[in-house]
Amino acid sequence: MSTNELREAYQRFFEERGHTRIPSAPLVPENDPTTLFVGSGMQPLVPYLLGQAHPQGAKLVNSQKSFRAEDIEEVGDNRHTTFFEMLGNWSLGDYFKEEQLPWIFEFLTSVVGLNPKRLYVTVFAGDEANGLPRDTVSAELWQQIFSDKGIDASIVDIGSIEQAGDAGMQNGRIFYYNAAKNWWSRAGLPENMPAGEPGGPDSEIFYDFGTPHDPKFGKQCHPNCDCGRFMEIGNSVFMEYVKQADGSFAPLPRKNVDFGGGLERLAAAVQDNADVFTIDAFAPIIRQLEEVSSASYTASPHQASFRIVADHVRGAVIMMADGVSPSNTERGYIVRRLLRRAIRHLDVLGIPAGSLPLLARSIVEYYRTAYPEVGQREGSIVEALAHEETKFRRTLSAGLREFQKIASRHISGADAFHLFASYGFPLEMTVDLAKDKGVAVDTEAFERAMAEHRAASRGGQDKKFRGGLADHSDMSIKYHTATHLLHQALQDILGKQAIQKGSNITPDRLRFDVAHTEKMTPEQLQKVTDIVNEKIAANLPVRQEEMTVEEAKAAGAAGLFSERYGERVRVYRIGDYSIEICGGPHVERTGALGRFSIQKEESAGAGVRRIRAVLQ
Ligand SMILES: [Zn+2]
Ligand SMILES: [Zn+2]
């Protein structure tokens, strides 16, 4: 089965079991300044897991584009990628363990064709200190599921990772691990959860590649061992408890299932080769690299460079298809780092300048069916890549000469920053180069220099790298509602073409990008401000309803990315003034917002104006 076929088969399997297929949310979360990119299938669905009704129903399935910037430096081994797709099925208060575990097993064995003898599972061992029982229900379900395949699956209490390395597998197939491994909540361990927070046990499925255990990772092997023998290919989270004010746990009235499985990893299991870079999704770009470098991927001493280029070009292409272009700020800087790192590794492979666009086209070719936006933006993606490559190559060789001079000694934060500021070397590139020379880099001092450099434009950079929920503080919610009023007011004053091009909300201010070619006049800004304050003073009610995309469009609803959310959408109305497709949340009445004022209006690129405003 190819990766494209797996993605399709998974979604069809769950559709046949009453699920509705929903599209992947864009990689860039809307109205969520705490997160740079969607990093898991669950992330866009958190509001629904927390109780909001999903317009598409209680049983959902999809494949979500995901990107983890924190993994950039890990890429190079046989399993880490920055971009990946996560297959997900959800029960929002519908089915539970009794359906989920047999279904996912049936999919993996009967549909995908994995040998059940190569599958091992883990379940939650319970947590006495927090009064949480062992998940015997899942363990017994698994025992029955394996027994139906003629496999006598014994249950082993393996405990913590450390204990597991000492104890080994003891011929087991179902393993109880502690909360550090088999408990899910947004806050992590049960003791770290605040009152009111939901959480629950999870159950992971591992594929056994059968490679020998490497004792560097512990005395004995076990499913969670990092030696590479086992690969996790799926995790069913059972959200079934809620933490109480006294620290105890009570059953959740509405229990959820959240399954997530890495598509690329599953494809690796299907071909029984642990190297994800050998799956068909990477085949075109690896083949292209082999051709232009006249080297073989499997035999090359620079296999890591093949992987880095393949991963980084793919990540950059898919990110650019979702509207992120290379720049020196936030998301754009991640794309830039990916491309610069890829260019350096193209050099390692001896591949001539100007190859980046060609490589990008092989990625576009593969993904255009699954994600039409990739094909639609091919032209601008390829152009931006070519531009980025030309620009970086202008300073690259001079930068490498400068590096050689510096690298005879320990590389200080100031040196690393100099390489960044004058030659465009991202930190990890300096670290990479230094590693080859056996020289250390003061990365902490670099980060300090970088933080100072960026302090003027923004703060909290690190916070943006963590995954998870949007900031739903009271202030952010107020700013969100104010954004809707501002959007409508801009349309009233500037005209219908003044649509939203972006939005970024923190508890301290809102930032709103609008399609408009000229600088706004002081009169226009004053009129917009007056309208918003008038609507606040009128204390208009904010109401939500669900409808089809067509109904929403007919009602004149505004909304970024609207069609991508699928057939039925949520719409927010503010009095009779504003109507917008939006996931919320919002205040109940506009009177709560306070006084609105615009602080700044400036250009944010060609044909886009950026407005910063505050509520007081
Ligand atoms: Zn091992
Ligand atoms: Zn909104």
Coordinates of C-alpha atoms and ligand atoms in Angstrom, one line a residue:
M1 CA 0.0 0.0 0.0
S2 CA 1.3 3.4 -0.9
T3 CA 1.2 6.4 1.5
N4 CA -1.6 7.9 -0.6
E5 CA -3.5 4.6 -0.5
L6 CA -3.0 4.3 3.3
R7 CA -4.4 7.8 3.9
E8 CA -7.4 7.0 1.8
A9 CA -8.0 3.5 3.2
Y10 CA -7.9 4.7 6.8
Q11 CA -10.5 7.5 6.2
R12 CA -12.7 5.2 4.2
F13 CA -12.5 2.5 6.9
F14 CA -13.8 4.9 9.6
E15 CA -16.4 6.4 7.2
E16 CA -17.8 2.9 6.8
R17 CA -18.1 2.9 10.6
G18 CA -20.2 6.1 10.8
H19 CA -17.5 8.7 10.9
T20 CA -17.5 11.9 8.9
R21 CA -14.4 12.8 7.0
I22 CA -13.2 16.3 7.8
P23 CA -10.4 18.1 5.9
S24 CA -7.0 18.9 7.4
A25 CA -6.9 22.3 9.1
P26 CA -4.2 24.6 7.7
L27 CA -0.7 24.2 9.3
V28 CA -0.9 27.7 10.6
P29 CA -3.5 27.9 13.4
E30 CA -6.0 30.7 13.0
N31 CA -6.2 33.2 15.8
D32 CA -3.8 31.3 18.0
P33 CA -0.7 33.3 18.7
T34 CA 0.7 30.7 21.2
T35 CA 1.4 28.1 18.5
L36 CA 3.5 28.6 15.4
F37 CA 2.2 25.4 13.6
V38 CA -0.3 22.7 14.1
G39 CA 1.8 19.9 15.7
S40 CA -0.7 17.1 16.1
G41 CA -4.0 15.9 14.8
M42 CA -5.7 16.7 18.1
Q43 CA -4.7 20.4 18.2
P44 CA -7.4 21.8 16.0
L45 CA -10.0 19.7 17.7
V46 CA -9.3 20.5 21.3
P47 CA -12.3 22.8 21.7
Y48 CA -14.5 19.9 20.7
L49 CA -12.8 17.4 22.9
L50 CA -13.4 19.9 25.7
G51 CA -17.2 19.9 25.1
Q52 CA -18.1 22.2 22.3
A53 CA -20.4 20.4 19.7
H54 CA -18.6 19.8 16.4
P55 CA -20.7 20.8 13.4
Q56 CA -19.8 17.6 11.6
G57 CA -21.1 15.3 14.4
A58 CA -19.6 13.1 17.2
K59 CA -17.6 10.7 15.0
L60 CA -14.8 12.2 12.9
V61 CA -11.9 11.1 10.9
N62 CA -9.1 12.9 9.0
S63 CA -5.5 13.2 8.1
Q64 CA -4.0 16.3 9.6
K65 CA -0.9 18.1 8.3
S66 CA 1.5 18.6 11.2
F67 CA 4.8 20.3 11.7
R68 CA 7.2 20.2 14.6
A69 CA 9.8 22.9 14.5
E70 CA 11.5 21.6 17.6
D71 CA 12.5 18.5 15.7
I72 CA 14.5 20.3 13.0
E73 CA 17.9 19.3 14.5
E74 CA 16.8 15.7 15.0
V75 CA 16.3 15.1 11.3
G76 CA 19.0 13.0 9.8
D77 CA 18.3 9.6 11.5
N78 CA 15.9 7.1 10.0
R79 CA 12.7 8.3 11.7
H80 CA 12.6 12.0 12.5
T81 CA 10.8 14.4 10.2
T82 CA 9.6 17.9 10.8
F83 CA 6.5 17.7 8.7
F84 CA 4.3 14.6 9.0
E85 CA 0.7 13.6 8.6
M86 CA -1.3 12.3 11.4
L87 CA -4.3 10.0 10.9
G88 CA -7.0 10.6 13.4
N89 CA -10.3 9.3 14.4
W90 CA -12.4 10.8 17.2
S91 CA -15.4 9.9 19.3
L92 CA -16.9 13.0 20.9
G93 CA -19.0 11.3 23.6
D94 CA -19.9 8.5 21.2
Y95 CA -18.1 5.1 21.1
F96 CA -15.3 4.1 23.6
K97 CA -12.7 1.5 24.2
E98 CA -14.9 -1.5 23.2
E99 CA -15.2 -0.2 19.7
Q100 CA -11.9 1.7 19.2
L101 CA -9.4 -1.0 20.0
P102 CA -11.0 -3.8 17.8
W103 CA -11.5 -1.2 15.0
I104 CA -7.9 0.0 14.9
F105 CA -6.6 -3.5 15.1
E106 CA -8.8 -4.6 12.3
F107 CA -7.6 -1.7 10.2
L108 CA -4.0 -2.4 10.8
T109 CA -4.2 -6.1 10.2
S110 CA -7.1 -6.8 7.8
V111 CA -7.0 -3.6 5.7
V112 CA -3.3 -2.6 5.9
G113 CA -2.1 -6.2 6.2
L114 CA 0.3 -5.9 9.0
N115 CA 1.2 -9.2 10.6
P116 CA -0.5 -9.3 14.1
K117 CA 2.4 -11.1 15.5
R118 CA 4.5 -8.0 14.9
L119 CA 2.2 -5.8 16.9
Y120 CA 2.7 -5.0 20.6
V121 CA 0.6 -2.8 22.8
T122 CA 0.9 -0.7 26.0
V123 CA -1.8 0.2 28.5
F124 CA -1.9 2.4 31.6
A125 CA -0.7 0.8 34.8
G126 CA -2.7 3.0 37.1
D127 CA -1.4 5.6 39.5
E128 CA -1.9 4.9 43.2
A129 CA -0.8 8.3 44.5
N130 CA -3.5 10.0 42.4
G131 CA -6.1 7.3 43.0
L132 CA -6.3 6.3 39.3
P133 CA -7.1 2.7 38.6
R134 CA -5.2 0.5 36.1
D135 CA -6.8 0.3 32.7
T136 CA -7.8 -3.3 32.9
V137 CA -10.6 -2.8 30.4
S138 CA -8.2 -2.0 27.6
A139 CA -5.7 -4.8 28.6
E140 CA -8.5 -7.4 28.6
L141 CA -9.9 -6.1 25.3
W142 CA -6.4 -6.4 23.8
Q143 CA -6.1 -10.0 25.1
Q144 CA -9.4 -10.9 23.4
I145 CA -8.4 -9.2 20.2
F146 CA -5.1 -11.0 19.9
S147 CA -6.7 -14.3 21.0
D148 CA -9.2 -14.0 18.1
K149 CA -6.1 -14.1 15.8
G150 CA -4.8 -17.2 17.6
I151 CA -2.2 -15.2 19.5
D152 CA -1.9 -16.0 23.2
A153 CA -1.1 -12.5 24.5
S154 CA 0.1 -12.3 28.0
I155 CA 0.0 -9.1 30.1
V156 CA 3.2 -7.9 31.7
D157 CA 3.4 -5.2 34.4
I158 CA 6.5 -3.4 33.2
G159 CA 6.2 -0.1 35.1
S160 CA 8.5 2.8 34.4
I161 CA 11.0 3.0 31.5
E162 CA 13.9 2.3 33.8
Q163 CA 12.2 -0.8 35.3
A164 CA 11.3 -1.9 31.8
G165 CA 14.9 -1.8 30.6
D166 CA 15.9 -4.1 33.5
A167 CA 12.8 -6.4 33.5
G168 CA 12.6 -6.9 29.7
M169 CA 9.5 -8.2 27.9
Q170 CA 9.1 -11.6 29.7
N171 CA 7.4 -13.0 26.5
G172 CA 4.5 -10.5 27.0
R173 CA 2.5 -8.7 24.3
I174 CA 0.5 -6.3 26.4
F175 CA 2.5 -4.0 28.7
Y176 CA 1.4 -1.9 31.6
Y177 CA 3.5 1.3 31.8
N178 CA 3.1 4.1 34.3
A179 CA 1.6 7.6 33.9
A180 CA 4.8 9.0 32.4
K181 CA 4.2 6.8 29.3
N182 CA 0.5 6.0 29.2
W183 CA -1.4 9.0 30.6
W184 CA -2.7 11.9 28.5
S185 CA -3.6 15.4 29.6
R186 CA -2.7 18.8 28.3
A187 CA -0.8 19.4 31.5
G188 CA 1.0 16.0 31.4
L189 CA 1.2 13.9 34.5
P190 CA -2.0 13.6 36.7
E191 CA -0.3 15.6 39.5
N192 CA 0.4 18.5 37.2
M193 CA -3.3 18.9 36.1
P194 CA -5.3 21.8 37.4
A195 CA -8.8 21.2 38.8
G196 CA -11.4 20.9 36.1
E197 CA -8.9 19.5 33.6
P198 CA -9.8 16.3 31.7
G199 CA -7.4 13.5 31.0
G200 CA -7.2 9.8 30.7
P201 CA -5.2 6.6 30.0
D202 CA -3.9 5.9 26.5
S203 CA -3.0 2.7 24.7
E204 CA -0.2 2.7 22.1
I205 CA 0.5 0.2 19.3
F206 CA 4.0 -0.7 18.4
Y207 CA 5.4 -2.4 15.3
D208 CA 8.3 -4.8 15.8
F209 CA 10.9 -4.5 13.0
G210 CA 12.7 -7.4 14.5
T211 CA 16.1 -5.7 14.5
P212 CA 18.5 -6.7 17.4
H213 CA 18.3 -4.6 20.6
D214 CA 21.1 -2.1 21.1
P215 CA 22.2 -2.4 24.8
K216 CA 23.3 1.2 24.7
F217 CA 19.6 1.9 25.4
G218 CA 19.2 -0.3 28.4
K219 CA 19.8 -3.9 29.5
Q220 CA 16.9 -5.3 27.7
C221 CA 14.5 -4.3 25.0
H222 CA 10.8 -3.4 25.4
P223 CA 8.2 -1.5 23.3
N224 CA 9.2 1.9 24.5
C225 CA 12.9 1.2 24.0
D226 CA 14.7 3.8 21.8
C227 CA 17.0 1.3 20.1
G228 CA 14.9 1.3 16.9
R229 CA 13.5 -2.2 17.1
F230 CA 10.0 -0.9 17.9
M231 CA 8.2 2.0 16.3
E232 CA 5.0 3.5 17.7
I233 CA 2.4 3.6 15.0
G234 CA -0.7 4.7 16.8
N235 CA -2.1 5.9 20.1
S236 CA -5.7 5.7 21.4
V237 CA -6.3 8.3 24.1
F238 CA -9.3 7.6 26.3
M239 CA -10.4 10.9 27.9
E240 CA -12.4 9.6 30.8
Y241 CA -11.5 11.5 34.0
V242 CA -11.7 15.0 35.2
K243 CA -9.6 16.4 38.1
Q244 CA -11.4 17.6 41.1
A245 CA -10.6 20.6 43.4
D246 CA -9.5 18.2 46.2
G247 CA -6.9 16.6 43.8
S248 CA -9.0 13.4 43.2
F249 CA -10.3 12.2 39.9
A250 CA -14.0 11.8 38.9
P251 CA -15.4 10.1 35.8
L252 CA -16.1 12.5 32.9
P253 CA -19.8 12.6 32.1
R254 CA -18.9 12.6 28.3
K255 CA -16.0 10.4 27.4
N256 CA -14.0 10.9 24.3
V257 CA -11.6 8.9 22.1
D258 CA -8.8 10.5 20.3
F259 CA -6.7 8.3 18.1
G260 CA -3.5 9.6 16.4
G261 CA -1.2 7.6 14.1
G262 CA 1.7 8.9 12.1
L263 CA 1.0 8.2 8.4
E264 CA 4.7 8.0 7.4
R265 CA 5.5 5.6 10.2
L266 CA 2.6 3.4 9.3
A267 CA 4.0 3.4 5.7
A268 CA 7.4 2.3 7.1
A269 CA 5.8 -0.5 9.0
V270 CA 3.9 -1.6 5.8
Q271 CA 7.2 -2.0 3.9
D272 CA 8.8 -3.5 7.0
N273 CA 11.7 -1.0 6.7
A274 CA 12.2 1.3 9.7
D275 CA 13.7 4.0 7.5
V276 CA 10.8 6.4 6.8
F277 CA 12.8 8.0 4.0
T278 CA 12.4 4.9 1.9
I279 CA 8.6 5.2 1.7
D280 CA 7.0 6.2 -1.6
A281 CA 6.2 9.8 -0.5
F282 CA 10.0 10.5 -0.3
A283 CA 10.9 8.3 -3.3
P284 CA 10.7 11.0 -6.1
I285 CA 12.9 13.5 -4.2
I286 CA 15.4 10.9 -3.1
R287 CA 15.6 9.6 -6.7
Q288 CA 16.1 13.2 -8.0
L289 CA 18.9 13.7 -5.4
E290 CA 20.5 10.4 -6.5
E291 CA 20.4 11.5 -10.1
V292 CA 22.0 14.9 -9.7
S293 CA 24.6 13.8 -7.1
S294 CA 25.4 10.5 -9.0
A295 CA 25.4 8.8 -5.5
S296 CA 23.1 6.1 -4.1
Y297 CA 21.0 6.9 -1.1
T298 CA 21.5 3.5 0.6
A299 CA 25.3 3.4 -0.1
S300 CA 26.1 7.1 0.5
P301 CA 28.3 8.1 3.4
H302 CA 26.1 11.2 3.4
Q303 CA 22.8 9.5 3.9
A304 CA 21.9 12.0 6.6
S305 CA 22.2 14.8 4.1
F306 CA 19.8 13.0 1.7
R307 CA 17.3 12.8 4.6
I308 CA 17.8 16.4 5.7
V309 CA 17.3 17.8 2.2
A310 CA 14.2 15.5 1.5
D311 CA 12.6 16.4 4.8
H312 CA 13.3 20.1 4.8
V313 CA 12.3 20.7 1.2
R314 CA 9.1 18.8 1.8
G315 CA 8.4 20.8 5.0
A316 CA 9.1 24.1 3.3
V317 CA 6.9 23.4 0.3
I318 CA 3.9 22.3 2.4
M319 CA 4.3 25.3 4.7
M320 CA 4.5 27.7 1.8
A321 CA 1.4 26.1 0.3
D322 CA -0.3 27.2 3.5
G323 CA 0.8 30.8 3.0
V324 CA 4.1 31.0 5.0
S325 CA 7.0 32.6 3.0
P326 CA 10.6 32.7 4.1
S327 CA 11.4 35.7 6.2
N328 CA 13.2 36.7 9.4
T329 CA 10.2 36.6 11.7
E330 CA 8.4 33.7 13.5
R331 CA 6.9 31.2 11.0
G332 CA 8.8 32.7 8.0
Y333 CA 12.1 32.1 9.8
I334 CA 11.3 28.4 10.3
V335 CA 10.9 28.1 6.5
R336 CA 14.1 30.0 6.0
R337 CA 16.0 27.8 8.4
L338 CA 14.7 24.7 6.6
L339 CA 15.8 26.0 3.2
R340 CA 19.2 27.2 4.3
R341 CA 19.9 24.0 6.0
A342 CA 18.8 22.1 2.9
I343 CA 21.1 24.2 0.7
R344 CA 24.1 23.5 2.9
H345 CA 23.4 19.7 2.7
L346 CA 22.9 20.0 -1.1
D347 CA 26.5 21.3 -1.0
V348 CA 27.6 18.3 1.1
L349 CA 26.1 16.0 -1.6
G350 CA 27.9 18.0 -4.3
I351 CA 24.7 19.1 -6.0
P352 CA 25.0 22.2 -8.1
A353 CA 23.3 25.5 -7.2
G354 CA 19.8 26.1 -8.6
S355 CA 18.5 22.6 -7.8
L356 CA 16.1 23.6 -5.1
P357 CA 13.2 24.4 -7.5
L358 CA 13.6 21.1 -9.2
L359 CA 13.4 19.2 -5.9
A360 CA 10.4 21.2 -4.8
R361 CA 8.5 20.2 -8.0
S362 CA 8.9 16.5 -7.1
I363 CA 7.3 17.2 -3.7
V364 CA 4.5 19.2 -5.3
E365 CA 3.9 16.4 -7.7
Y366 CA 3.4 13.9 -4.9
Y367 CA 1.2 16.0 -2.7
R368 CA -1.0 17.8 -5.2
T369 CA -3.8 15.2 -5.0
A370 CA -4.0 14.9 -1.3
Y371 CA -3.6 18.7 -0.6
P372 CA -4.8 20.7 -3.6
E373 CA -3.4 24.0 -2.2
V374 CA 0.1 22.5 -2.9
G375 CA -0.6 22.2 -6.6
Q376 CA -2.4 25.5 -6.7
R377 CA 0.5 27.5 -5.4
E378 CA 3.3 25.6 -7.3
G379 CA 4.3 28.7 -9.3
S380 CA 4.8 31.0 -6.4
I381 CA 6.4 28.3 -4.2
V382 CA 9.0 27.5 -6.8
E383 CA 9.7 31.1 -7.5
A384 CA 10.2 31.9 -3.8
L385 CA 12.5 28.9 -3.4
A386 CA 14.7 30.0 -6.3
H387 CA 14.9 33.5 -4.8
E388 CA 15.8 32.2 -1.4
E389 CA 18.5 30.0 -2.8
T390 CA 20.1 32.8 -4.8
K391 CA 20.0 35.1 -1.9
F392 CA 21.6 32.7 0.6
R393 CA 24.2 31.5 -1.8
R394 CA 25.4 35.1 -2.2
T395 CA 26.7 35.0 1.4
L396 CA 27.2 31.2 1.9
S397 CA 30.8 30.8 0.7
A398 CA 32.0 34.0 2.4
G399 CA 30.3 32.8 5.5
L400 CA 32.0 29.4 5.3
R401 CA 35.4 31.1 5.0
E402 CA 34.5 33.2 8.0
F403 CA 33.5 30.1 9.9
Q404 CA 36.8 28.4 9.2
K405 CA 38.6 31.4 10.8
I406 CA 36.4 31.4 13.9
A407 CA 36.3 27.6 14.3
S408 CA 39.9 27.2 15.4
R409 CA 38.6 28.2 18.8
H410 CA 35.5 27.8 20.9
I411 CA 32.6 29.6 19.1
S412 CA 31.1 32.3 21.4
G413 CA 27.5 33.5 21.3
A414 CA 28.8 36.7 19.7
D415 CA 30.6 34.7 16.9
A416 CA 27.5 32.6 16.2
F417 CA 25.4 35.7 16.1
H418 CA 27.9 37.4 13.8
L419 CA 27.5 34.4 11.4
F420 CA 23.8 34.7 11.6
A421 CA 23.5 38.5 11.2
S422 CA 26.2 38.9 8.5
Y423 CA 26.0 35.6 6.5
G424 CA 22.5 34.4 7.3
F425 CA 23.7 31.2 9.1
P426 CA 20.9 29.8 11.3
L427 CA 22.3 28.6 14.7
E428 CA 21.8 24.9 14.0
M429 CA 23.9 25.3 10.9
T430 CA 26.8 26.8 12.9
V431 CA 26.3 24.0 15.4
D432 CA 26.3 21.4 12.7
L433 CA 29.5 22.7 11.1
A434 CA 31.1 23.0 14.5
K435 CA 30.3 19.4 15.4
D436 CA 32.2 18.2 12.4
K437 CA 35.2 20.2 13.7
G438 CA 34.8 19.0 17.2
V439 CA 34.3 22.6 18.4
A440 CA 31.6 23.7 20.9
V441 CA 29.2 26.6 20.3
D442 CA 27.9 28.8 23.2
T443 CA 24.2 28.4 22.1
E444 CA 22.8 30.0 25.2
A445 CA 24.8 33.2 24.6
F446 CA 23.6 33.1 21.0
E447 CA 20.0 32.8 22.1
R448 CA 20.5 35.7 24.4
A449 CA 21.9 37.8 21.6
M450 CA 19.1 36.7 19.4
A451 CA 16.5 37.5 22.0
E452 CA 17.9 41.0 22.4
H453 CA 17.9 41.4 18.6
R454 CA 14.3 40.5 18.4
A455 CA 13.0 42.1 21.7
A456 CA 11.9 45.2 19.9
S457 CA 9.5 43.4 17.6
R458 CA 8.2 40.7 19.8
G459 CA 8.5 38.6 22.9
G460 CA 7.7 35.2 24.1
Q461 CA 9.3 33.5 21.1
D462 CA 9.8 30.3 23.1
K463 CA 6.3 30.1 24.2
K464 CA 5.2 30.0 20.5
F465 CA 7.1 26.7 20.0
R466 CA 5.0 24.8 22.5
G467 CA 2.1 22.9 21.0
G468 CA -1.4 22.9 22.6
L469 CA -4.4 25.1 23.0
A470 CA -4.8 28.7 22.0
D471 CA -4.7 31.2 24.8
H472 CA -8.3 31.4 25.8
S473 CA -7.8 34.1 28.5
D474 CA -10.7 36.6 29.0
M475 CA -8.7 39.3 27.4
S476 CA -7.9 37.2 24.3
I477 CA -11.5 36.3 23.9
K478 CA -12.5 40.0 24.1
Y479 CA -9.9 40.9 21.5
H480 CA -11.2 38.1 19.3
T481 CA -14.7 39.6 19.3
A482 CA -13.2 43.1 18.7
T483 CA -11.5 41.6 15.7
H484 CA -14.9 40.7 14.1
L485 CA -16.2 44.2 14.7
L486 CA -13.1 45.7 13.2
H487 CA -13.3 43.5 10.2
Q488 CA -16.9 44.6 9.4
A489 CA -16.0 48.3 10.1
L490 CA -13.1 48.1 7.7
Q491 CA -15.4 46.7 5.0
D492 CA -17.9 49.5 5.7
I493 CA -15.3 52.2 5.3
L494 CA -12.8 50.7 2.8
G495 CA -15.2 48.5 0.7
K496 CA -16.0 44.8 0.3
Q497 CA -12.5 44.0 -0.9
A498 CA -11.1 44.8 2.5
I499 CA -11.1 41.2 3.7
Q500 CA -9.1 39.7 6.5
K501 CA -5.6 38.6 5.5
G502 CA -4.4 37.5 8.9
S503 CA -5.0 37.9 12.6
N504 CA -2.9 37.6 15.7
I505 CA -4.3 38.0 19.2
T506 CA -2.6 38.1 22.5
P507 CA -4.0 39.2 25.9
D508 CA -2.4 42.6 25.3
R509 CA -3.5 43.6 21.8
L510 CA -4.9 42.5 18.5
R511 CA -3.2 42.6 15.2
F512 CA -5.2 42.5 12.1
D513 CA -4.1 42.3 8.5
V514 CA -6.5 43.6 5.8
A515 CA -6.4 43.6 2.0
H516 CA -6.1 47.3 1.1
T517 CA -3.6 48.9 -1.3
E518 CA -3.1 52.4 0.2
K519 CA -2.2 53.7 3.6
M520 CA -5.4 54.4 5.5
T521 CA -6.1 58.1 6.1
P522 CA -6.5 59.5 9.6
E523 CA -10.2 60.1 8.8
Q524 CA -10.7 56.5 7.8
L525 CA -9.0 55.3 10.9
Q526 CA -11.2 57.6 13.1
K527 CA -14.4 56.4 11.4
V528 CA -13.4 52.7 11.9
T529 CA -12.6 53.4 15.5
D530 CA -16.0 55.2 16.0
I531 CA -18.0 52.4 14.5
V532 CA -16.3 49.7 16.6
N533 CA -16.9 51.8 19.8
E534 CA -20.5 52.4 18.8
K535 CA -21.1 48.7 18.4
I536 CA -19.5 48.1 21.8
A537 CA -21.7 50.8 23.4
A538 CA -24.8 49.2 21.9
N539 CA -24.0 46.0 23.9
L540 CA -24.9 43.7 21.0
P541 CA -25.5 40.0 21.7
V542 CA -23.0 37.5 20.2
R543 CA -24.8 34.4 18.9
Q544 CA -23.5 31.3 17.3
E545 CA -25.2 28.9 14.9
E546 CA -24.3 26.1 12.6
M547 CA -25.1 26.0 8.9
T548 CA -23.7 24.7 5.6
V549 CA -20.9 26.6 3.9
E550 CA -23.4 27.5 1.2
E551 CA -25.9 28.9 3.7
A552 CA -23.1 30.9 5.4
K553 CA -22.0 32.4 2.1
A554 CA -25.6 33.2 1.2
A555 CA -26.0 35.0 4.6
G556 CA -22.9 37.1 3.7
A557 CA -20.6 35.5 6.3
A558 CA -17.0 36.5 6.2
G559 CA -14.4 33.9 7.0
L560 CA -10.8 33.0 6.3
F561 CA -10.2 29.4 5.1
S562 CA -14.0 28.8 5.4
E563 CA -14.4 26.0 2.8
R564 CA -11.6 24.0 4.3
Y565 CA -13.5 23.4 7.5
G566 CA -15.9 21.0 5.6
E567 CA -19.6 21.0 4.9
R568 CA -21.2 22.4 8.1
V569 CA -19.6 25.4 9.7
R570 CA -20.0 27.5 12.8
V571 CA -21.0 31.1 12.3
Y572 CA -20.9 33.9 14.8
R573 CA -23.3 36.9 14.6
I574 CA -22.8 40.1 16.5
G575 CA -26.2 41.7 16.6
D576 CA -27.2 42.3 13.0
Y577 CA -23.8 43.9 12.4
S578 CA -21.3 41.2 11.8
I579 CA -21.5 37.6 10.6
E580 CA -18.4 35.5 10.3
I581 CA -17.5 31.8 10.0
C582 CA -15.4 31.2 13.1
G583 CA -14.6 28.6 15.7
G584 CA -14.9 31.0 18.6
P585 CA -14.8 31.6 21.5
H586 CA -16.4 35.0 21.9
V587 CA -17.8 37.2 24.7
E588 CA -21.6 37.1 25.2
R589 CA -22.2 40.8 24.6
T590 CA -20.0 43.5 23.1
G591 CA -20.5 45.7 26.2
A592 CA -17.8 43.6 27.9
L593 CA -15.1 44.9 25.5
G594 CA -14.3 48.3 26.9
R595 CA -12.9 51.1 24.8
F596 CA -11.3 50.3 21.4
S597 CA -8.5 52.3 20.0
I598 CA -6.2 51.8 17.0
Q599 CA -2.5 52.3 17.9
K600 CA -0.9 51.8 14.5
E601 CA -1.6 51.2 10.9
E602 CA 1.3 50.1 8.6
S603 CA 2.1 48.1 5.5
A604 CA 2.4 44.3 5.9
G605 CA 3.5 43.5 2.4
A606 CA 2.1 44.3 -1.0
G607 CA -1.6 45.1 -0.9
V608 CA -1.9 44.4 2.9
R609 CA -2.2 46.8 5.7
R610 CA -1.6 45.9 9.3
I611 CA -3.6 47.3 12.2
R612 CA -2.7 47.1 15.9
A613 CA -5.4 48.0 18.3
V614 CA -6.0 47.7 22.1
L615 CA -9.0 47.6 24.4
Q616 CA -8.9 49.7 27.5
Ligands
ZN1 ZN 15.7 -2.1 22.3
ZN2 ZN -13.2 34.7 14.7

